[in-house]
Short mmCIF file of C-alpha atoms and ligand atoms in Angstrom, two decimals:
data_model
loop_
_atom_site.label_atom_id
_atom_site.label_comp_id
_atom_site.label_asym_id
_atom_site.label_seq_id
_atom_site.Cartn_x
_atom_site.Cartn_y
_atom_site.Cartn_z
CA UNK D 1 63.26 10.86 -2.53
CA UNK D 2 62.57 7.13 -2.35
CA UNK D 3 59.68 7.15 0.13
CA UNK D 4 60.29 3.63 1.45
CA UNK D 5 62.38 3.10 4.56
CA UNK D 6 63.05 0.55 7.31
CA UNK D 7 61.82 3.03 9.93
CA UNK D 8 59.79 6.20 9.63
CA UNK D 9 60.10 8.61 12.53
CA UNK D 10 57.45 11.29 13.01
CA UNK D 11 59.05 14.38 14.58
CA UNK D 12 62.48 15.90 13.90
CA UNK D 13 62.89 17.44 17.35
CA UNK D 14 65.64 16.18 19.64
CA UNK D 15 64.07 12.79 20.34
CA UNK D 16 63.26 11.97 16.71
CA UNK D 17 66.72 13.11 15.62
CA UNK D 18 68.43 11.17 18.41
CA UNK D 19 66.60 7.96 17.46
CA UNK D 20 67.49 8.58 13.80
CA UNK D 21 71.20 8.89 14.73
CA UNK D 22 71.23 5.49 16.45
CA UNK D 23 68.98 3.63 13.99
CA UNK D 24 70.86 4.95 10.93
CA UNK D 25 74.16 3.98 12.63
CA UNK D 26 72.88 0.38 12.53
CA UNK D 27 72.73 0.63 8.74
CA UNK D 28 68.93 0.94 8.58
CA UNK D 29 67.19 3.33 6.20
CA UNK D 30 65.45 6.05 8.22
CA UNK D 31 63.17 8.86 7.09
CA UNK D 32 62.27 11.54 9.65
CA UNK D 33 59.10 13.50 8.89
CA UNK D 34 58.31 16.86 10.45
CA UNK D 35 55.44 19.25 9.91
CA UNK D 36 57.89 22.14 10.32
CA UNK D 37 61.66 22.43 10.64
CA UNK D 38 61.85 20.14 13.69
CA UNK D 39 61.84 21.16 17.34
CA UNK D 40 60.81 24.80 16.82
CA UNK D 41 58.41 24.81 19.77
CA UNK D 42 60.38 22.78 22.29
CA UNK D 43 63.74 21.18 21.47
CA UNK D 44 65.23 24.36 19.99
CA UNK D 45 63.52 26.91 22.24
CA UNK D 46 63.78 25.53 25.77
CA UNK D 47 65.88 26.47 28.81
CA UNK D 48 68.67 24.03 27.95
CA UNK D 49 68.88 22.58 31.46
CA UNK D 50 70.90 19.33 31.66
CA UNK D 51 69.70 18.16 35.04
CA UNK D 52 69.60 15.04 37.20
CA UNK D 53 68.91 17.06 40.36
CA UNK D 54 65.39 16.44 41.80
CA UNK D 55 64.39 14.09 38.97
CA UNK D 56 61.74 11.43 39.44
CA UNK D 57 63.51 8.24 40.59
CA UNK D 58 62.08 6.26 37.65
CA UNK D 59 63.88 8.61 35.26
CA UNK D 60 67.22 8.53 37.06
CA UNK D 61 68.74 5.41 35.40
CA UNK D 62 68.14 7.09 32.03
CA UNK D 63 69.22 10.53 33.26
CA UNK D 64 72.48 9.13 34.73
CA UNK D 65 73.35 7.46 31.42
CA UNK D 66 72.38 10.65 29.58
CA UNK D 67 74.68 12.64 31.91
CA UNK D 68 77.63 10.43 30.88
CA UNK D 69 76.68 10.92 27.23
CA UNK D 70 76.52 14.73 27.65
CA UNK D 71 80.12 14.57 28.90
CA UNK D 72 81.07 13.13 25.48
CA UNK D 73 78.45 14.95 23.43
CA UNK D 74 80.95 16.16 20.83
CA UNK D 75 81.99 12.57 20.08
CA UNK D 76 78.31 11.57 19.77
CA UNK D 77 76.93 14.39 17.59
CA UNK D 78 80.03 16.19 16.25
CA UNK D 79 79.45 19.43 18.19
CA UNK D 80 79.78 20.33 21.88
CA UNK D 81 76.25 21.83 21.80
CA UNK D 82 77.43 24.70 24.03
CA UNK D 83 77.37 22.22 26.92
CA UNK D 84 78.83 23.52 30.18
CA UNK D 85 79.01 21.53 33.42
CA UNK D 86 78.03 24.40 35.71
CA UNK D 87 76.33 22.56 38.59
CA UNK D 88 72.63 22.81 39.54
CA UNK D 89 71.24 24.09 42.85
CA UNK D 90 67.80 23.58 44.42
CA UNK D 91 67.51 26.39 46.96
CA UNK D 92 65.80 26.09 50.36
CA UNK D 93 64.33 29.32 51.74
CA UNK D 94 63.36 28.08 55.20
CA UNK D 95 63.40 25.09 57.59
CA UNK D 96 60.47 23.41 55.87
CA UNK D 97 62.35 23.50 52.56
CA UNK D 98 65.49 22.14 54.25
CA UNK D 99 63.44 19.24 55.63
CA UNK D 100 62.24 18.46 52.08
CA UNK D 101 65.85 18.44 50.86
CA UNK D 102 66.85 16.10 53.68
CA UNK D 103 63.99 13.72 52.80
CA UNK D 104 65.02 13.76 49.16
CA UNK D 105 68.64 13.01 50.06
CA UNK D 106 67.55 10.09 52.23
CA UNK D 107 65.45 8.69 49.38
CA UNK D 108 68.34 9.07 46.93
CA UNK D 109 70.72 7.26 49.29
CA UNK D 110 68.19 4.44 49.84
CA UNK D 111 67.91 4.04 46.06
CA UNK D 112 71.70 4.04 45.65
CA UNK D 113 72.09 7.41 43.90
CA UNK D 114 74.88 9.73 45.06
CA UNK D 115 74.73 12.59 42.56
CA UNK D 116 73.01 15.01 45.00
CA UNK D 117 74.49 16.61 48.16
CA UNK D 118 73.12 19.00 50.76
CA UNK D 119 75.04 22.26 51.22
CA UNK D 120 74.61 24.76 54.06
CA UNK D 121 74.07 28.52 54.01
CA UNK D 122 77.81 29.37 53.74
CA UNK D 123 78.53 26.84 51.01
CA UNK D 124 75.48 28.10 49.06
CA UNK D 125 76.98 31.60 49.12
CA UNK D 126 80.21 30.26 47.63
CA UNK D 127 78.21 28.77 44.73
CA UNK D 128 75.83 31.75 44.35
CA UNK D 129 77.28 34.88 46.01
CA UNK D 130 74.29 37.06 45.06
CA UNK D 131 71.63 34.79 46.56
CA UNK D 132 69.18 36.52 48.94
CA UNK D 133 70.21 36.59 52.62
CA UNK D 134 67.21 34.50 53.81
CA UNK D 135 68.17 31.45 51.70
CA UNK D 136 69.13 28.65 54.07
CA UNK D 137 70.94 26.03 52.00
CA UNK D 138 70.52 23.96 48.85
CA UNK D 139 70.73 20.60 47.22
CA UNK D 140 73.62 20.53 44.76
CA UNK D 141 74.44 18.34 41.78
CA UNK D 142 77.97 19.31 40.75
CA UNK D 143 77.90 17.41 37.46
CA UNK D 144 74.68 18.95 36.06
CA UNK D 145 74.88 21.77 33.54
CA UNK D 146 73.26 23.41 30.54
CA UNK D 147 73.58 23.57 26.76
CA UNK D 148 72.35 25.69 23.87
CA UNK D 149 68.96 24.31 22.72
CA UNK D 150 69.13 25.60 19.12
CA UNK D 151 72.73 24.48 18.63
CA UNK D 152 71.93 21.08 20.20
CA UNK D 153 68.89 20.50 17.99
CA UNK D 154 70.84 21.45 14.85
CA UNK D 155 73.74 19.18 15.89
CA UNK D 156 71.43 16.19 16.46
CA UNK D 157 69.67 16.74 13.12
CA UNK D 158 73.00 17.15 11.28
CA UNK D 159 74.43 14.00 12.86
CA UNK D 160 71.30 12.02 11.89
CA UNK D 161 71.77 13.15 8.29
CA UNK D 162 75.50 12.41 8.27
CA UNK D 163 74.70 8.90 9.57
CA UNK D 164 72.44 8.44 6.52
CA UNK D 165 68.97 9.40 7.80
CA UNK D 166 66.80 11.55 5.54
CA UNK D 167 64.88 14.52 6.94
CA UNK D 168 61.63 15.34 5.15
CA UNK D 169 60.71 18.75 6.60
CA UNK D 170 57.42 20.62 6.15
CA UNK D 171 55.65 17.28 5.81
CA UNK D 172 52.73 17.17 8.22
CA UNK D 173 51.51 13.64 8.84
CA UNK D 174 47.76 13.67 8.18
CA UNK D 175 46.93 9.95 8.18
CA UNK D 176 48.46 6.56 8.95
CA UNK D 177 47.26 3.25 7.54
CA UNK D 178 48.59 -0.31 7.62
CA UNK D 179 48.74 -2.41 4.44
CA UNK D 180 50.44 -5.78 3.94
CA UNK D 181 52.59 -5.36 7.06
CA UNK D 182 53.72 -1.84 6.19
CA UNK D 183 52.78 1.52 7.61
CA UNK D 184 51.54 3.92 4.94
CA UNK D 185 52.03 7.46 6.15
CA UNK D 186 50.31 10.27 4.37
CA UNK D 187 51.51 13.87 4.37
CA UNK D 188 50.11 16.73 2.31
CA UNK D 189 52.60 16.00 -0.51
CA UNK D 190 53.59 12.34 -0.36
CA UNK D 191 52.98 8.81 0.84
CA UNK D 192 55.78 7.24 2.90
CA UNK D 193 56.10 3.55 3.70
CA UNK D 194 57.97 1.50 6.31
CA UNK D 195 57.43 -1.64 8.40
CA UNK D 196 58.29 0.25 11.60
CA UNK D 197 56.94 3.57 12.82
CA UNK D 198 58.37 5.65 15.67
CA UNK D 199 56.25 8.44 17.12
CA UNK D 200 58.43 11.32 18.40
CA UNK D 201 55.80 14.00 17.83
CA UNK D 202 56.25 15.86 21.13
CA UNK D 203 53.13 17.74 22.19
CA UNK D 204 51.27 16.19 19.24
CA UNK D 205 52.29 12.62 20.16
CA UNK D 206 48.77 11.65 21.25
CA UNK D 207 47.45 12.58 17.77
CA UNK D 208 49.98 10.33 16.04
CA UNK D 209 49.27 7.59 18.63
CA UNK D 210 45.57 7.84 17.81
CA UNK D 211 46.29 7.37 14.07
CA UNK D 212 48.09 4.13 14.99
CA UNK D 213 45.21 2.98 17.22
CA UNK D 214 46.67 3.84 20.64
CA UNK D 215 44.96 6.14 23.11
CA UNK D 216 47.41 8.04 25.32
CA UNK D 217 46.34 10.98 27.50
CA UNK D 218 48.39 14.09 26.76
CA UNK D 219 47.86 17.80 27.10
CA UNK D 220 49.86 20.56 25.48
CA UNK D 221 51.34 23.28 27.70
CA UNK D 222 53.25 26.48 26.91
CA UNK D 223 56.21 26.92 29.31
CA UNK D 224 57.50 30.48 29.21
CA UNK D 225 61.03 31.93 29.16
CA UNK D 226 62.42 35.45 29.60
CA UNK D 227 65.89 36.70 28.73
CA UNK D 228 67.87 39.78 29.78
CA UNK D 229 70.64 41.67 27.95
CA UNK D 230 74.21 40.69 28.97
CA UNK D 231 74.85 41.48 32.66
CA UNK D 232 78.18 41.39 34.56
CA UNK D 233 78.91 37.76 35.54
CA UNK D 234 77.38 36.88 38.91
CA UNK D 235 76.22 33.26 38.62
CA UNK D 236 77.80 30.00 37.47
CA UNK D 237 75.31 27.23 38.41
CA UNK D 238 71.73 26.77 37.22
CA UNK D 239 69.34 27.57 40.05
CA UNK D 240 65.91 26.21 41.00
CA UNK D 241 63.95 26.51 44.24
CA UNK D 242 62.15 24.01 46.46
CA UNK D 243 58.90 25.93 46.89
CA UNK D 244 58.81 28.24 43.89
CA UNK D 245 58.69 27.90 40.12
CA UNK D 246 62.21 28.84 39.10
CA UNK D 247 64.85 27.94 36.54
CA UNK D 248 67.52 30.61 36.49
CA UNK D 249 70.88 30.69 34.76
CA UNK D 250 73.48 33.07 33.34
CA UNK D 251 74.96 32.12 29.98
CA UNK D 252 78.70 32.56 29.29
CA UNK D 253 77.93 35.78 27.33
CA UNK D 254 76.24 37.29 30.44
CA UNK D 255 72.57 37.04 29.42
CA UNK D 256 70.26 35.69 32.11
CA UNK D 257 67.62 33.10 31.18
CA UNK D 258 64.57 32.83 33.40
CA UNK D 259 62.02 30.01 33.24
CA UNK D 260 60.65 27.51 35.68
CA UNK D 261 57.24 26.43 34.53
CA UNK D 262 55.12 29.58 34.36
CA UNK D 263 52.88 29.06 31.33
CA UNK D 264 51.54 31.05 28.42
CA UNK D 265 48.55 30.43 26.16
CA UNK D 266 48.58 28.23 23.09
CA UNK D 267 46.61 26.89 20.16
CA UNK D 268 48.03 23.43 19.49
CA UNK D 269 46.44 23.14 16.03
CA UNK D 270 48.10 26.26 14.64
CA UNK D 271 51.21 26.28 16.86
CA UNK D 272 50.38 29.82 18.01
CA UNK D 273 51.57 30.81 21.49
CA UNK D 274 51.22 33.96 23.55
CA UNK D 275 53.04 34.85 26.76
CA UNK D 276 50.86 35.56 29.79
CA UNK D 277 52.08 38.84 31.30
CA UNK D 278 50.65 38.11 34.74
CA UNK D 279 52.69 34.86 34.78
CA UNK D 280 55.80 36.78 33.65
CA UNK D 281 55.29 39.20 36.55
CA UNK D 282 55.19 36.31 39.05
CA UNK D 283 58.28 34.80 37.43
CA UNK D 284 60.16 38.12 37.64
CA UNK D 285 59.14 38.60 41.29
CA UNK D 286 60.44 35.10 42.15
CA UNK D 287 63.80 35.94 40.62
CA UNK D 288 64.04 39.28 42.45
CA UNK D 289 63.09 37.64 45.77
CA UNK D 290 65.88 35.09 45.42
CA UNK D 291 68.46 37.26 43.61
CA UNK D 292 68.02 40.96 44.56
CA UNK D 293 70.70 41.85 41.97
CA UNK D 294 67.97 41.26 39.37
CA UNK D 295 65.83 44.13 40.69
CA UNK D 296 66.84 46.53 37.92
CA UNK D 297 67.40 43.94 35.19
CA UNK D 298 65.68 44.46 31.86
CA UNK D 299 63.83 41.79 29.92
CA UNK D 300 64.53 41.98 26.20
CA UNK D 301 62.56 38.96 25.00
CA UNK D 302 59.99 36.48 26.26
CA UNK D 303 58.44 33.47 24.56
CA UNK D 304 56.29 30.42 25.20
CA UNK D 305 57.09 27.02 23.69
CA UNK D 306 54.77 24.03 23.28
CA UNK D 307 55.45 20.85 25.24
CA UNK D 308 53.55 17.57 25.72
CA UNK D 309 52.43 17.01 29.32
CA UNK D 310 51.33 13.58 30.57
CA UNK D 311 49.08 13.15 33.66
CA UNK D 312 52.00 11.81 35.77
CA UNK D 313 54.68 14.07 34.25
CA UNK D 314 56.65 11.04 33.02
CA UNK D 315 57.29 10.53 29.32
CA UNK D 316 55.68 7.90 27.10
CA UNK D 317 58.48 5.57 25.94
CA UNK D 318 57.87 2.08 24.60
CA UNK D 319 56.17 -0.24 22.17
CA UNK D 320 52.72 0.57 20.81
CA UNK D 321 49.69 -1.03 22.43
CA UNK D 322 47.73 -1.99 19.33
CA UNK D 323 50.63 -2.86 17.02
CA UNK D 324 54.05 -4.16 18.01
CA UNK D 325 55.71 -2.44 15.06
CA UNK D 326 54.81 1.00 16.35
CA UNK D 327 56.87 2.74 19.04
CA UNK D 328 56.46 5.90 21.07
CA UNK D 329 58.87 8.44 22.62
CA UNK D 330 56.98 11.64 23.41
CA UNK D 331 55.38 13.68 26.20
CA UNK D 332 58.56 14.61 28.06
CA UNK D 333 56.63 17.00 30.30
CA UNK D 334 59.15 19.89 30.31
CA UNK D 335 62.26 17.88 31.13
CA UNK D 336 63.13 15.95 27.96
CA UNK D 337 66.15 17.96 26.81
CA UNK D 338 68.60 16.21 29.14
CA UNK D 339 67.26 12.76 28.20
CA UNK D 340 67.57 13.17 24.42
CA UNK D 341 70.96 11.48 23.90
CA UNK D 342 69.94 8.29 25.74
CA UNK D 343 66.31 7.84 24.69
CA UNK D 344 67.23 7.67 20.99
CA UNK D 345 69.77 4.94 21.81
CA UNK D 346 67.19 3.01 23.84
CA UNK D 347 64.62 3.23 21.03
CA UNK D 348 67.13 1.73 18.57
CA UNK D 349 67.78 -1.10 21.05
CA UNK D 350 64.09 -1.69 21.66
CA UNK D 351 63.29 -1.84 17.96
CA UNK D 352 66.24 -3.93 16.78
CA UNK D 353 67.44 -5.86 19.85
CA UNK D 354 63.95 -6.49 21.25
CA UNK D 355 64.77 -4.90 24.63
CA UNK D 356 66.34 -1.72 25.98
CA UNK D 357 69.50 -1.77 28.09
CA UNK D 358 67.88 0.47 30.76
CA UNK D 359 64.47 0.07 32.43
CA UNK D 360 61.66 1.80 30.53
CA UNK D 361 58.64 -0.06 31.98
CA UNK D 362 57.51 2.95 34.08
CA UNK D 363 57.07 4.91 30.84
CA UNK D 364 54.93 2.37 28.99
CA UNK D 365 51.80 3.78 27.32
CA UNK D 366 49.99 0.83 28.96
CA UNK D 367 50.27 2.49 32.39
CA UNK D 368 47.27 4.65 31.52
CA UNK D 369 45.10 1.70 30.49
CA UNK D 370 46.14 -1.39 32.37
CA UNK D 371 45.65 -3.46 29.20
CA UNK D 372 47.58 -6.19 27.42
CA UNK D 373 48.77 -5.74 23.82
CA UNK D 374 45.53 -6.00 21.87
CA UNK D 375 46.95 -7.50 18.71
CA UNK D 376 49.01 -10.54 19.77
CA UNK D 377 49.75 -11.80 16.23
CA UNK D 378 51.91 -8.71 15.59
CA UNK D 379 53.65 -8.98 18.94
CA UNK D 380 56.91 -10.29 17.46
CA UNK D 381 59.51 -7.71 16.57
CA UNK D 382 60.32 -7.52 12.88
CA UNK D 383 64.01 -6.77 13.41
C1 FAD B 401 60.21 26.79 27.38
C2 FAD B 401 60.67 25.37 27.64
C3 FAD B 401 61.71 25.15 28.53
C4 FAD B 401 62.18 23.85 28.75
N1 FAD B 401 63.29 23.67 29.53
C5 FAD B 401 63.85 22.44 29.63
C6 FAD B 401 65.05 22.25 30.36
O1 FAD B 401 65.64 23.19 30.87
N2 FAD B 401 65.55 20.99 30.48
C7 FAD B 401 64.93 19.91 29.93
O2 FAD B 401 65.42 18.76 30.10
N3 FAD B 401 63.81 20.07 29.18
C8 FAD B 401 63.26 21.31 29.02
N4 FAD B 401 62.14 21.49 28.28
C9 FAD B 401 61.52 20.32 27.66
C10 FAD B 401 62.22 19.90 26.37
O3 FAD B 401 62.42 21.00 25.53
C11 FAD B 401 61.37 18.83 25.68
O4 FAD B 401 61.01 17.81 26.59
C12 FAD B 401 62.05 18.19 24.49
O5 FAD B 401 62.64 19.15 23.67
C13 FAD B 401 61.03 17.38 23.71
O6 FAD B 401 61.62 16.97 22.51
P1 FAD B 401 60.76 16.20 21.43
O7 FAD B 401 61.66 15.82 20.33
O8 FAD B 401 59.98 15.12 22.13
O9 FAD B 401 59.62 17.25 20.99
P2 FAD B 401 59.67 18.49 19.97
O10 FAD B 401 60.93 19.23 20.05
O11 FAD B 401 58.39 19.24 20.17
O12 FAD B 401 59.62 17.78 18.55
C14 FAD B 401 58.44 17.14 18.11
C15 FAD B 401 58.33 17.38 16.63
O13 FAD B 401 57.20 16.63 16.12
C16 FAD B 401 56.68 17.35 15.03
N5 FAD B 401 55.32 16.91 14.74
C17 FAD B 401 54.25 16.93 15.56
N6 FAD B 401 53.15 16.49 14.92
C18 FAD B 401 53.52 16.18 13.65
C19 FAD B 401 52.84 15.70 12.50
N7 FAD B 401 51.52 15.44 12.51
N8 FAD B 401 53.55 15.51 11.36
C20 FAD B 401 54.89 15.75 11.31
N9 FAD B 401 55.58 16.23 12.38
C21 FAD B 401 54.92 16.45 13.53
C22 FAD B 401 56.74 18.81 15.52
O14 FAD B 401 56.71 19.72 14.42
C23 FAD B 401 58.05 18.84 16.29
O15 FAD B 401 59.12 19.37 15.50
C24 FAD B 401 61.59 22.76 28.08
C25 FAD B 401 60.52 22.98 27.19
C26 FAD B 401 60.07 24.27 26.95
C27 FAD B 401 58.96 24.49 25.96
#
């Protein structure tokens, strides 16, 4: 492999692969480095939720554009990624929950978003016939859905390669230096070189940022999933709850996937994770409380991934602080799957057009520091 490129991306998960698709499509030479196979801990092992419902307002412009892209995902990456527009529900269990849904709807209307609607008890039962009798209503986003994480990650990686990007897998980045205007990136086997560096290192994004000279606060967390054997079909939409940790869906083959933010234990340095059985018990109880049909369900597999969590649960997207030829897109805080198609496109725009077509200021790494770019002589883009 010729180790020189126009852009080197660290991380071959969904966000690194998505950026590679769009940058390579502009005729630029891209090398994507990954310490493993790319996305093993997050992109390929998550819950697959494609959700605008209940998102932070700052993320909604990106999430709305991503939703349109998911509707054409086969044209974008050459595979439909198992995407299904099933609808998403956020269930209210009592009057207090209903009041929260009403407040949310008011906020959405004030901001000009109309993707969410409030449904009453009877309408909820039409969408989820097996829901527990105490559930009082829900917020619904009809156009949300879910996809297959492994299939999606493979499709994004394959499309990046077919656009001309090169994936260098099992290449852990151990050091980054800058010489004569180029980044020199050292892995255990090789040196790679490029004028532009894009950090898509997920839960390890703060480590790569540090090598570039940027300090970004990030912790690694281990969201946990459980899966049942195939059950008779009883649920079409993806379900969450206002006051409980829940992400609940039934795949087309009948298996039920249960997540929602209960966490396991992890060692970020080795990538080792372990499910926490007391958390699994709470997760199972939540599901039984809201869907009594699950009372006798079996769990055949459980796992914990590794995800980057920022202090404000918003991702880090934008130009580097200490060098204008470094860029970041990491720390998606357990909801980056849906955003993957659009963030890669925005990174290509930011790098080569000098600005992104959607607002990314709320995600700047500078929000944690309140500082100006420290190295003004490199502040011009080298497009
Ligand atoms: C259990 C679970 C459930 C989730 N459910 C949902 C959901 O339903 N909906 C949703 O929108 N989001 C969900 N998420 C979040 C979503 O999976 C992530 O936000 C998204 O996949 C992040 O993608 P990424 O490319 O930034 O990171 P990753 O997929 O983690 O990719 C980062 C890559 O960087 C590589 N890397 C790191 N350090 C180095 C280094 N030094 N050298 C070389 N390579 C390096 C890693 O090996 C990794 O492959 C969930 C996450 C988990 C764990």
